[in-house]
């Protein structure tokens, strides 16, 4: 999950998990579809976000 209101576009998530996160035209993080990075890389990207804008969510979750 990405909280785009918190995202400042630092790009750290894109560095750590470039096949899961990308920047849109506003330089805010968006999810790649489908995401391809290893789970550990995604977890690292989530932890690296200085804004706490990212959170891991189980794939089975129906929430957006
Ligand atoms: S690391 Fe966080 S603040 Fe930086 S682009 Fe990714 S979601 Fe946005």
PDB file of N, CA and C and ligand atoms in Angstrom:
ATOM      1  N   UNK A   1       0.844  -1.188   0.000  1.00  0.00           N
ATOM      2  CA  UNK A   1       0.000   0.000   0.000  1.00  0.00           C
ATOM      3  C   UNK A   1       0.885   1.246   0.000  1.00  0.00           C
ATOM      4  N   UNK A   2       0.499   2.231  -0.760  1.00  0.00           N
ATOM      5  CA  UNK A   2       1.228   3.500  -0.804  1.00  0.00           C
ATOM      6  C   UNK A   2       0.289   4.607  -0.346  1.00  0.00           C
ATOM      7  N   UNK A   3       0.730   5.382   0.656  1.00  0.00           N
ATOM      8  CA  UNK A   3      -0.018   6.567   1.055  1.00  0.00           C
ATOM      9  C   UNK A   3       0.563   7.741   0.277  1.00  0.00           C
ATOM     10  N   UNK A   4      -0.073   8.089  -0.801  1.00  0.00           N
ATOM     11  CA  UNK A   4       0.483   9.112  -1.696  1.00  0.00           C
ATOM     12  C   UNK A   4       0.447  10.497  -1.077  1.00  0.00           C
ATOM     13  N   UNK A   5      -0.365  10.700  -0.070  1.00  0.00           N
ATOM     14  CA  UNK A   5      -0.360  11.992   0.609  1.00  0.00           C
ATOM     15  C   UNK A   5       0.923  12.175   1.401  1.00  0.00           C
ATOM     16  N   UNK A   6       1.510  11.077   1.866  1.00  0.00           N
ATOM     17  CA  UNK A   6       2.756  11.151   2.635  1.00  0.00           C
ATOM     18  C   UNK A   6       3.985  11.152   1.736  1.00  0.00           C
ATOM     19  N   UNK A   7       3.895  10.527   0.572  1.00  0.00           N
ATOM     20  CA  UNK A   7       5.055  10.366  -0.306  1.00  0.00           C
ATOM     21  C   UNK A   7       5.614  11.720  -0.735  1.00  0.00           C
ATOM     22  N   UNK A   8       6.924  11.867  -0.575  1.00  0.00           N
ATOM     23  CA  UNK A   8       7.616  13.090  -0.994  1.00  0.00           C
ATOM     24  C   UNK A   8       8.453  12.871  -2.251  1.00  0.00           C
ATOM     25  N   UNK A   9       8.398  11.681  -2.800  1.00  0.00           N
ATOM     26  CA  UNK A   9       9.110  11.430  -4.049  1.00  0.00           C
ATOM     27  C   UNK A   9      10.608  11.293  -3.894  1.00  0.00           C
ATOM     28  N   UNK A  10      11.063  10.799  -2.752  1.00  0.00           N
ATOM     29  CA  UNK A  10      12.504  10.641  -2.551  1.00  0.00           C
ATOM     30  C   UNK A  10      13.104   9.587  -3.475  1.00  0.00           C
ATOM     31  N   UNK A  11      12.312   8.632  -3.872  1.00  0.00           N
ATOM     32  CA  UNK A  11      12.777   7.607  -4.803  1.00  0.00           C
ATOM     33  C   UNK A  11      13.465   6.424  -4.159  1.00  0.00           C
ATOM     34  N   UNK A  12      13.544   6.383  -2.841  1.00  0.00           N
ATOM     35  CA  UNK A  12      14.227   5.255  -2.196  1.00  0.00           C
ATOM     36  C   UNK A  12      13.528   3.933  -2.496  1.00  0.00           C
ATOM     37  N   UNK A  13      12.232   3.947  -2.512  1.00  0.00           N
ATOM     38  CA  UNK A  13      11.524   2.699  -2.794  1.00  0.00           C
ATOM     39  C   UNK A  13      11.821   2.227  -4.213  1.00  0.00           C
ATOM     40  N   UNK A  14      11.968   3.168  -5.133  1.00  0.00           N
ATOM     41  CA  UNK A  14      12.266   2.813  -6.526  1.00  0.00           C
ATOM     42  C   UNK A  14      13.677   2.230  -6.632  1.00  0.00           C
ATOM     43  N   UNK A  15      14.595   2.710  -5.801  1.00  0.00           N
ATOM     44  CA  UNK A  15      15.959   2.201  -5.799  1.00  0.00           C
ATOM     45  C   UNK A  15      15.991   0.768  -5.276  1.00  0.00           C
ATOM     46  N   UNK A  16      15.301   0.520  -4.182  1.00  0.00           N
ATOM     47  CA  UNK A  16      15.377  -0.797  -3.544  1.00  0.00           C
ATOM     48  C   UNK A  16      14.500  -1.842  -4.228  1.00  0.00           C
ATOM     49  N   UNK A  17      13.408  -1.431  -4.790  1.00  0.00           N
ATOM     50  CA  UNK A  17      12.490  -2.388  -5.425  1.00  0.00           C
ATOM     51  C   UNK A  17      11.956  -1.782  -6.728  1.00  0.00           C
ATOM     52  N   UNK A  18      12.835  -1.673  -7.727  1.00  0.00           N
ATOM     53  CA  UNK A  18      12.461  -0.963  -8.969  1.00  0.00           C
ATOM     54  C   UNK A  18      11.431  -1.691  -9.818  1.00  0.00           C
ATOM     55  N   UNK A  19      11.222  -2.955  -9.518  1.00  0.00           N
ATOM     56  CA  UNK A  19      10.196  -3.680 -10.278  1.00  0.00           C
ATOM     57  C   UNK A  19       8.871  -3.742  -9.525  1.00  0.00           C
ATOM     58  N   UNK A  20       8.825  -3.044  -8.411  1.00  0.00           N
ATOM     59  CA  UNK A  20       7.589  -2.970  -7.642  1.00  0.00           C
ATOM     60  C   UNK A  20       7.077  -1.535  -7.557  1.00  0.00           C
ATOM     61  N   UNK A  21       8.034  -0.571  -7.410  1.00  0.00           N
ATOM     62  CA  UNK A  21       7.644   0.833  -7.299  1.00  0.00           C
ATOM     63  C   UNK A  21       8.195   1.632  -8.468  1.00  0.00           C
ATOM     64  N   UNK A  22       7.452   2.639  -8.854  1.00  0.00           N
ATOM     65  CA  UNK A  22       7.889   3.578  -9.884  1.00  0.00           C
ATOM     66  C   UNK A  22       7.377   4.956  -9.496  1.00  0.00           C
ATOM     67  N   UNK A  23       7.834   5.971 -10.225  1.00  0.00           N
ATOM     68  CA  UNK A  23       7.325   7.322 -10.018  1.00  0.00           C
ATOM     69  C   UNK A  23       6.339   7.670 -11.116  1.00  0.00           C
ATOM     70  N   UNK A  24       5.303   8.389 -10.746  1.00  0.00           N
ATOM     71  CA  UNK A  24       4.380   8.872 -11.762  1.00  0.00           C
ATOM     72  C   UNK A  24       4.781  10.285 -12.185  1.00  0.00           C
ATOM     73  N   UNK A  25       3.920  10.964 -12.919  1.00  0.00           N
ATOM     74  CA  UNK A  25       4.225  12.305 -13.422  1.00  0.00           C
ATOM     75  C   UNK A  25       4.411  13.325 -12.306  1.00  0.00           C
ATOM     76  N   UNK A  26       3.848  13.026 -11.133  1.00  0.00           N
ATOM     77  CA  UNK A  26       3.972  13.933  -9.988  1.00  0.00           C
ATOM     78  C   UNK A  26       5.169  13.561  -9.116  1.00  0.00           C
ATOM     79  N   UNK A  27       5.986  12.603  -9.580  1.00  0.00           N
ATOM     80  CA  UNK A  27       7.125  12.076  -8.821  1.00  0.00           C
ATOM     81  C   UNK A  27       6.670  11.473  -7.506  1.00  0.00           C
ATOM     82  N   UNK A  28       5.493  10.922  -7.510  1.00  0.00           N
ATOM     83  CA  UNK A  28       5.020  10.176  -6.342  1.00  0.00           C
ATOM     84  C   UNK A  28       5.039   8.700  -6.688  1.00  0.00           C
ATOM     85  N   UNK A  29       5.203   7.888  -5.652  1.00  0.00           N
ATOM     86  CA  UNK A  29       5.349   6.454  -5.878  1.00  0.00           C
ATOM     87  C   UNK A  29       4.035   5.821  -6.322  1.00  0.00           C
ATOM     88  N   UNK A  30       4.165   4.922  -7.271  1.00  0.00           N
ATOM     89  CA  UNK A  30       3.036   4.097  -7.707  1.00  0.00           C
ATOM     90  C   UNK A  30       3.515   2.646  -7.763  1.00  0.00           C
ATOM     91  N   UNK A  31       2.583   1.720  -7.693  1.00  0.00           N
ATOM     92  CA  UNK A  31       2.930   0.302  -7.786  1.00  0.00           C
ATOM     93  C   UNK A  31       3.055  -0.108  -9.243  1.00  0.00           C
ATOM     94  N   UNK A  32       4.089  -0.900  -9.538  1.00  0.00           N
ATOM     95  CA  UNK A  32       4.190  -1.515 -10.859  1.00  0.00           C
ATOM     96  C   UNK A  32       3.140  -2.610 -10.949  1.00  0.00           C
ATOM     97  N   UNK A  33       2.664  -2.863 -12.137  1.00  0.00           N
ATOM     98  CA  UNK A  33       1.633  -3.892 -12.323  1.00  0.00           C
ATOM     99  C   UNK A  33       2.069  -4.856 -13.409  1.00  0.00           C
ATOM    100  N   UNK A  34       2.426  -6.081 -13.059  1.00  0.00           N
ATOM    101  CA  UNK A  34       2.478  -6.627 -11.695  1.00  0.00           C
ATOM    102  C   UNK A  34       3.842  -6.343 -11.065  1.00  0.00           C
ATOM    103  N   UNK A  35       3.912  -6.302  -9.734  1.00  0.00           N
ATOM    104  CA  UNK A  35       5.198  -6.127  -9.062  1.00  0.00           C
ATOM    105  C   UNK A  35       6.035  -7.397  -9.169  1.00  0.00           C
ATOM    106  N   UNK A  36       7.373  -7.246  -9.318  1.00  0.00           N
ATOM    107  CA  UNK A  36       8.223  -8.405  -9.586  1.00  0.00           C
ATOM    108  C   UNK A  36       9.327  -8.648  -8.561  1.00  0.00           C
ATOM    109  N   UNK A  37       9.573  -7.690  -7.671  1.00  0.00           N
ATOM    110  CA  UNK A  37      10.736  -7.847  -6.790  1.00  0.00           C
ATOM    111  C   UNK A  37      10.530  -8.941  -5.748  1.00  0.00           C
ATOM    112  N   UNK A  38      11.654  -9.469  -5.262  1.00  0.00           N
ATOM    113  CA  UNK A  38      11.605 -10.438  -4.177  1.00  0.00           C
ATOM    114  C   UNK A  38      10.994  -9.784  -2.939  1.00  0.00           C
ATOM    115  N   UNK A  39      10.352 -10.608  -2.131  1.00  0.00           N
ATOM    116  CA  UNK A  39       9.660 -10.102  -0.945  1.00  0.00           C
ATOM    117  C   UNK A  39      10.602  -9.314  -0.034  1.00  0.00           C
ATOM    118  N   UNK A  40      11.842  -9.805   0.085  1.00  0.00           N
ATOM    119  CA  UNK A  40      12.803  -9.128   0.946  1.00  0.00           C
ATOM    120  C   UNK A  40      13.154  -7.745   0.430  1.00  0.00           C
ATOM    121  N   UNK A  41      13.243  -7.604  -0.891  1.00  0.00           N
ATOM    122  CA  UNK A  41      13.550  -6.297  -1.471  1.00  0.00           C
ATOM    123  C   UNK A  41      12.397  -5.326  -1.252  1.00  0.00           C
ATOM    124  N   UNK A  42      11.187  -5.831  -1.357  1.00  0.00           N
ATOM    125  CA  UNK A  42      10.025  -4.971  -1.119  1.00  0.00           C
ATOM    126  C   UNK A  42       9.998  -4.546   0.353  1.00  0.00           C
ATOM    127  N   UNK A  43      10.302  -5.484   1.232  1.00  0.00           N
ATOM    128  CA  UNK A  43      10.320  -5.155   2.661  1.00  0.00           C
ATOM    129  C   UNK A  43      11.382  -4.096   2.952  1.00  0.00           C
ATOM    130  N   UNK A  44      12.540  -4.210   2.301  1.00  0.00           N
ATOM    131  CA  UNK A  44      13.595  -3.225   2.479  1.00  0.00           C
ATOM    132  C   UNK A  44      13.130  -1.852   1.999  1.00  0.00           C
ATOM    133  N   UNK A  45      12.455  -1.827   0.869  1.00  0.00           N
ATOM    134  CA  UNK A  45      11.952  -0.565   0.333  1.00  0.00           C
ATOM    135  C   UNK A  45      10.932   0.060   1.287  1.00  0.00           C
ATOM    136  N   UNK A  46      10.067  -0.767   1.840  1.00  0.00           N
ATOM    137  CA  UNK A  46       9.064  -0.259   2.775  1.00  0.00           C
ATOM    138  C   UNK A  46       9.745   0.350   4.000  1.00  0.00           C
ATOM    139  N   UNK A  47      10.759  -0.354   4.508  1.00  0.00           N
ATOM    140  CA  UNK A  47      11.466   0.142   5.696  1.00  0.00           C
ATOM    141  C   UNK A  47      12.284   1.384   5.380  1.00  0.00           C
ATOM    142  N   UNK A  48      12.726   1.522   4.131  1.00  0.00           N
ATOM    143  CA  UNK A  48      13.594   2.639   3.767  1.00  0.00           C
ATOM    144  C   UNK A  48      12.830   3.940   3.580  1.00  0.00           C
ATOM    145  N   UNK A  49      11.540   3.860   3.368  1.00  0.00           N
ATOM    146  CA  UNK A  49      10.775   5.087   3.100  1.00  0.00           C
ATOM    147  C   UNK A  49      10.845   6.019   4.303  1.00  0.00           C
ATOM    148  N   UNK A  50      11.395   7.206   4.123  1.00  0.00           N
ATOM    149  CA  UNK A  50      11.559   8.121   5.255  1.00  0.00           C
ATOM    150  C   UNK A  50      10.242   8.713   5.742  1.00  0.00           C
ATOM    151  N   UNK A  51       9.211   8.582   4.955  1.00  0.00           N
ATOM    152  CA  UNK A  51       7.920   9.171   5.312  1.00  0.00           C
ATOM    153  C   UNK A  51       6.947   8.159   5.905  1.00  0.00           C
ATOM    154  N   UNK A  52       7.339   6.889   5.917  1.00  0.00           N
ATOM    155  CA  UNK A  52       6.407   5.869   6.383  1.00  0.00           C
ATOM    156  C   UNK A  52       5.188   5.775   5.478  1.00  0.00           C
ATOM    157  N   UNK A  53       5.414   6.055   4.203  1.00  0.00           N
ATOM    158  CA  UNK A  53       4.290   6.084   3.261  1.00  0.00           C
ATOM    159  C   UNK A  53       3.944   4.712   2.714  1.00  0.00           C
ATOM    160  N   UNK A  54       4.796   3.718   3.010  1.00  0.00           N
ATOM    161  CA  UNK A  54       4.588   2.385   2.448  1.00  0.00           C
ATOM    162  C   UNK A  54       4.237   1.389   3.541  1.00  0.00           C
ATOM    163  N   UNK A  55       3.428   0.419   3.188  1.00  0.00           N
ATOM    164  CA  UNK A  55       3.096  -0.659   4.115  1.00  0.00           C
ATOM    165  C   UNK A  55       2.913  -1.935   3.316  1.00  0.00           C
ATOM    166  N   UNK A  56       3.355  -3.044   3.906  1.00  0.00           N
ATOM    167  CA  UNK A  56       3.151  -4.346   3.279  1.00  0.00           C
ATOM    168  C   UNK A  56       1.718  -4.798   3.542  1.00  0.00           C
ATOM    169  N   UNK A  57       1.174  -5.482   2.561  1.00  0.00           N
ATOM    170  CA  UNK A  57      -0.168  -5.998   2.732  1.00  0.00           C
ATOM    171  C   UNK A  57      -0.240  -7.374   2.091  1.00  0.00           C
ATOM    172  N   UNK A  58      -0.963  -8.257   2.724  1.00  0.00           N
ATOM    173  CA  UNK A  58      -1.106  -9.605   2.193  1.00  0.00           C
ATOM    174  C   UNK A  58      -1.783  -9.546   0.827  1.00  0.00           C
ATOM    175  N   UNK A  59      -1.303 -10.365  -0.119  1.00  0.00           N
ATOM    176  CA  UNK A  59      -1.874 -10.351  -1.469  1.00  0.00           C
ATOM    177  C   UNK A  59      -3.356 -10.653  -1.509  1.00  0.00           C
ATOM    178  N   UNK A  60      -3.866 -11.364  -0.517  1.00  0.00           N
ATOM    179  CA  UNK A  60      -5.268 -11.755  -0.537  1.00  0.00           C
ATOM    180  C   UNK A  60      -6.198 -10.625  -0.107  1.00  0.00           C
ATOM    181  N   UNK A  61      -5.627  -9.520   0.405  1.00  0.00           N
ATOM    182  CA  UNK A  61      -6.458  -8.423   0.874  1.00  0.00           C
ATOM    183  C   UNK A  61      -7.245  -7.816  -0.277  1.00  0.00           C
ATOM    184  N   UNK A  62      -8.486  -7.491  -0.022  1.00  0.00           N
ATOM    185  CA  UNK A  62      -9.326  -6.912  -1.066  1.00  0.00           C
ATOM    186  C   UNK A  62      -9.310  -5.397  -1.019  1.00  0.00           C
ATOM    187  N   UNK A  63      -8.676  -4.826  -0.021  1.00  0.00           N
ATOM    188  CA  UNK A  63      -8.675  -3.369   0.090  1.00  0.00           C
ATOM    189  C   UNK A  63      -7.684  -2.756  -0.877  1.00  0.00           C
ATOM    190  N   UNK A  64      -8.012  -1.551  -1.354  1.00  0.00           N
ATOM    191  CA  UNK A  64      -7.143  -0.892  -2.309  1.00  0.00           C
ATOM    192  C   UNK A  64      -6.049  -0.191  -1.630  1.00  0.00           C
TER     193      UNK A  64
HETATM  194  S1  LIG B   1      10.525   6.015  -0.461  1.00  0.00           S
HETATM  195 FE1  LIG B   1       8.592   6.812   0.367  1.00  0.00          FE
HETATM  196  S2  LIG B   1       8.686   9.039   0.109  1.00  0.00           S
HETATM  197 FE2  LIG B   1      10.267   8.103  -1.229  1.00  0.00          FE
HETATM  198  S3  LIG B   1       9.250   7.855  -3.245  1.00  0.00           S
HETATM  199 FE3  LIG B   1       9.003   5.931  -2.114  1.00  0.00          FE
HETATM  200  S4  LIG B   1       6.985   6.136  -1.075  1.00  0.00           S
HETATM  201 FE4  LIG B   1       7.646   8.185  -1.697  1.00  0.00          FE
END
